[in-house]
Coordinates of C-alpha atoms and ligand atoms in Angstrom, one line a residue:
M18 CA 16.2 10.9 -14.1
S19 CA 14.8 11.6 -17.5
E20 CA 12.5 9.3 -19.4
M21 CA 15.2 9.0 -22.0
D22 CA 17.7 7.4 -19.5
F23 CA 15.1 4.8 -18.6
T24 CA 14.3 4.1 -22.3
Q25 CA 17.9 3.8 -23.3
I26 CA 18.6 1.2 -20.5
L27 CA 15.5 -0.8 -21.6
I28 CA 16.7 -0.8 -25.2
E29 CA 20.1 -2.1 -24.1
V30 CA 18.6 -4.7 -21.7
S31 CA 16.2 -5.9 -24.4
A32 CA 19.1 -6.2 -26.9
F33 CA 21.2 -8.2 -24.4
A34 CA 18.2 -10.5 -23.6
K35 CA 18.1 -11.4 -27.3
S36 CA 21.9 -12.2 -27.3
T37 CA 21.9 -14.9 -24.6
T38 CA 20.0 -17.9 -23.2
D39 CA 21.7 -17.7 -19.8
L40 CA 19.5 -16.1 -17.1
A41 CA 22.4 -15.3 -14.8
A42 CA 24.1 -13.5 -17.7
L43 CA 21.0 -11.3 -18.2
Q44 CA 20.7 -10.7 -14.5
N45 CA 24.3 -9.7 -14.3
F46 CA 24.0 -7.3 -17.2
I47 CA 21.0 -5.6 -15.5
V48 CA 22.6 -5.2 -12.1
E49 CA 25.7 -3.8 -13.9
I50 CA 24.0 -1.3 -16.2
I51 CA 21.3 0.0 -13.8
P52 CA 23.5 1.4 -10.9
E53 CA 26.0 2.6 -13.5
R54 CA 23.4 4.8 -15.1
L55 CA 21.2 5.6 -12.1
P56 CA 23.4 6.8 -9.2
Y57 CA 20.6 6.8 -6.6
Y58 CA 20.2 3.0 -7.1
N59 CA 22.8 2.1 -4.4
W60 CA 21.9 -1.6 -4.1
T61 CA 20.5 -3.5 -7.1
G62 CA 19.8 -7.2 -7.1
F63 CA 17.6 -10.2 -7.8
Y64 CA 15.9 -12.5 -5.4
M65 CA 14.3 -15.6 -7.1
L66 CA 11.9 -18.1 -5.6
D67 CA 13.6 -21.3 -4.7
P68 CA 12.3 -23.9 -7.2
N69 CA 12.4 -26.5 -4.4
D70 CA 10.7 -24.2 -1.8
S71 CA 8.3 -21.6 -3.3
D72 CA 8.0 -20.0 0.2
T73 CA 11.6 -18.8 0.1
L74 CA 13.5 -16.1 -2.0
V75 CA 17.1 -16.8 -2.8
L76 CA 19.6 -14.0 -3.5
G77 CA 20.8 -13.9 -7.1
P78 CA 23.2 -11.5 -8.9
Y79 CA 23.5 -8.1 -7.2
R80 CA 25.6 -4.9 -7.0
G81 CA 26.1 -3.1 -3.7
A82 CA 27.0 -3.9 -0.2
P83 CA 27.0 -7.6 0.7
T84 CA 23.8 -8.7 2.5
E85 CA 23.2 -11.3 5.2
H86 CA 19.8 -11.8 3.7
V87 CA 20.7 -14.6 1.3
R88 CA 17.4 -16.5 1.8
I89 CA 14.2 -14.6 2.7
P90 CA 10.9 -16.3 3.6
V91 CA 8.0 -14.9 1.6
S92 CA 6.4 -14.0 5.0
Q93 CA 9.3 -11.6 5.8
G94 CA 10.8 -8.3 4.7
I95 CA 9.8 -5.9 2.0
C96 CA 11.1 -8.5 -0.4
G97 CA 8.7 -11.1 0.9
A98 CA 5.8 -8.6 0.9
A99 CA 6.2 -7.9 -2.8
V100 CA 5.9 -11.6 -3.6
A101 CA 3.1 -12.3 -1.1
Q102 CA 1.1 -9.3 -2.5
N103 CA 2.1 -9.9 -6.1
T104 CA 2.7 -6.2 -6.5
T105 CA 5.4 -3.5 -6.7
V106 CA 6.2 -2.2 -3.2
I107 CA 7.8 1.3 -2.7
I108 CA 9.0 2.2 0.8
D109 CA 9.9 5.9 1.2
D110 CA 11.5 5.5 4.6
V111 CA 12.5 2.0 5.4
H112 CA 13.1 2.7 9.1
S113 CA 9.4 3.5 9.6
D114 CA 8.4 0.1 8.2
P115 CA 8.5 -2.7 10.7
R116 CA 8.7 -5.3 7.9
Y117 CA 12.1 -3.9 6.8
L118 CA 15.1 -6.3 6.9
A119 CA 18.3 -4.1 7.0
C120 CA 21.0 -4.7 4.5
S121 CA 23.1 -1.5 4.8
L122 CA 22.8 1.1 7.5
E123 CA 22.9 3.7 4.8
T124 CA 19.7 2.5 3.1
K125 CA 16.8 4.9 3.4
S126 CA 14.3 3.9 0.8
E127 CA 13.5 0.7 -1.2
I128 CA 11.5 -0.5 -4.2
V129 CA 10.8 -4.2 -4.9
V130 CA 9.2 -5.3 -8.2
P131 CA 7.9 -8.8 -8.9
I132 CA 9.0 -10.8 -11.9
R133 CA 6.3 -13.0 -13.4
A134 CA 6.6 -15.9 -15.8
H135 CA 3.7 -18.0 -17.1
G136 CA 1.4 -15.8 -15.0
A137 CA 3.1 -16.5 -11.6
V138 CA 5.6 -14.7 -9.5
V139 CA 9.1 -16.3 -9.9
G140 CA 11.3 -13.6 -8.3
E141 CA 11.8 -9.9 -8.0
I142 CA 14.2 -7.0 -8.6
D143 CA 15.1 -5.2 -5.3
I144 CA 16.6 -1.7 -5.2
D145 CA 17.8 0.2 -2.2
S146 CA 18.7 3.9 -2.1
H147 CA 20.7 6.0 0.3
D148 CA 18.2 8.8 -0.4
L149 CA 14.8 9.1 1.3
A150 CA 11.8 8.6 -1.0
A151 CA 14.1 8.0 -4.0
F152 CA 11.7 6.0 -6.1
T153 CA 8.8 7.5 -8.1
A154 CA 6.1 6.2 -10.3
E155 CA 8.6 6.5 -13.2
D156 CA 11.1 4.2 -11.4
S157 CA 8.3 1.8 -10.8
A158 CA 7.2 1.8 -14.5
F159 CA 10.9 1.4 -15.6
L160 CA 11.6 -1.5 -13.3
E161 CA 8.3 -3.2 -14.2
R162 CA 9.4 -3.1 -17.8
C163 CA 12.8 -4.6 -16.8
A164 CA 10.9 -7.3 -14.8
A165 CA 8.7 -8.0 -17.8
I166 CA 11.8 -8.5 -20.0
V167 CA 13.3 -11.0 -17.5
G168 CA 9.9 -12.8 -17.1
A169 CA 9.5 -13.2 -20.9
F170 CA 13.2 -14.3 -21.0
I171 CA 12.4 -17.0 -18.4
E172 CA 9.3 -18.2 -20.4
T173 CA 11.4 -18.5 -23.5
N174 CA 14.6 -19.9 -22.2
Q175 CA 14.0 -21.8 -18.9
T176 CA 12.0 -24.8 -18.0
S177 CA 12.5 -23.9 -14.3
S178 CA 12.6 -20.4 -12.9
K179 CA 15.9 -20.8 -11.1
Ligands
LIG223 N1 15.5 -4.9 2.6 C1 15.0 -6.1 2.2 C2 16.1 -7.2 2.4 C3 17.1 -7.3 1.3 S1 18.3 -6.2 1.4 O1 17.8 -4.9 1.2 C4 19.4 -6.5 0.2 C5 13.7 -6.5 2.8 O2 13.3 -5.8 3.7 O3 13.1 -7.5 2.5

């Protein structure tokens, strides 16, 4: 994927973020545009920390196969690890990672990027690919910029991170 594809998506996501005050609308825009432009992003979704239970992630807008993992404790999964470690996690081969919680049997690699607002993690963007080792440092930089747009949006528009 070229740097230009990532840049173009970020331009469109930034513009959309300025056009709404509804977090779900922004999240839906992101999960629509990313897999449409980046075909190896086979499952793209948001998990946000439950405002009433900060030890649990709750599934938000997503595109891809339905998942049974609607609520994930921060102590579990690749999703939980990204929050617990407050860092982007890239898994080249999910089946070799004992923390992995399966969504689709076709998933081979995964990247999870924390979303921060007011200096704290409030959620994450989770992507699965059917390709092994699909995600590079460029994907990580791109998704961290997406997460920064969502974090800044939450700081501006939300009193809670839900
Ligand atoms: N694989 C994730 C669970 C979420 S599904 O991929 C949608 C994990 O290990 O936390």
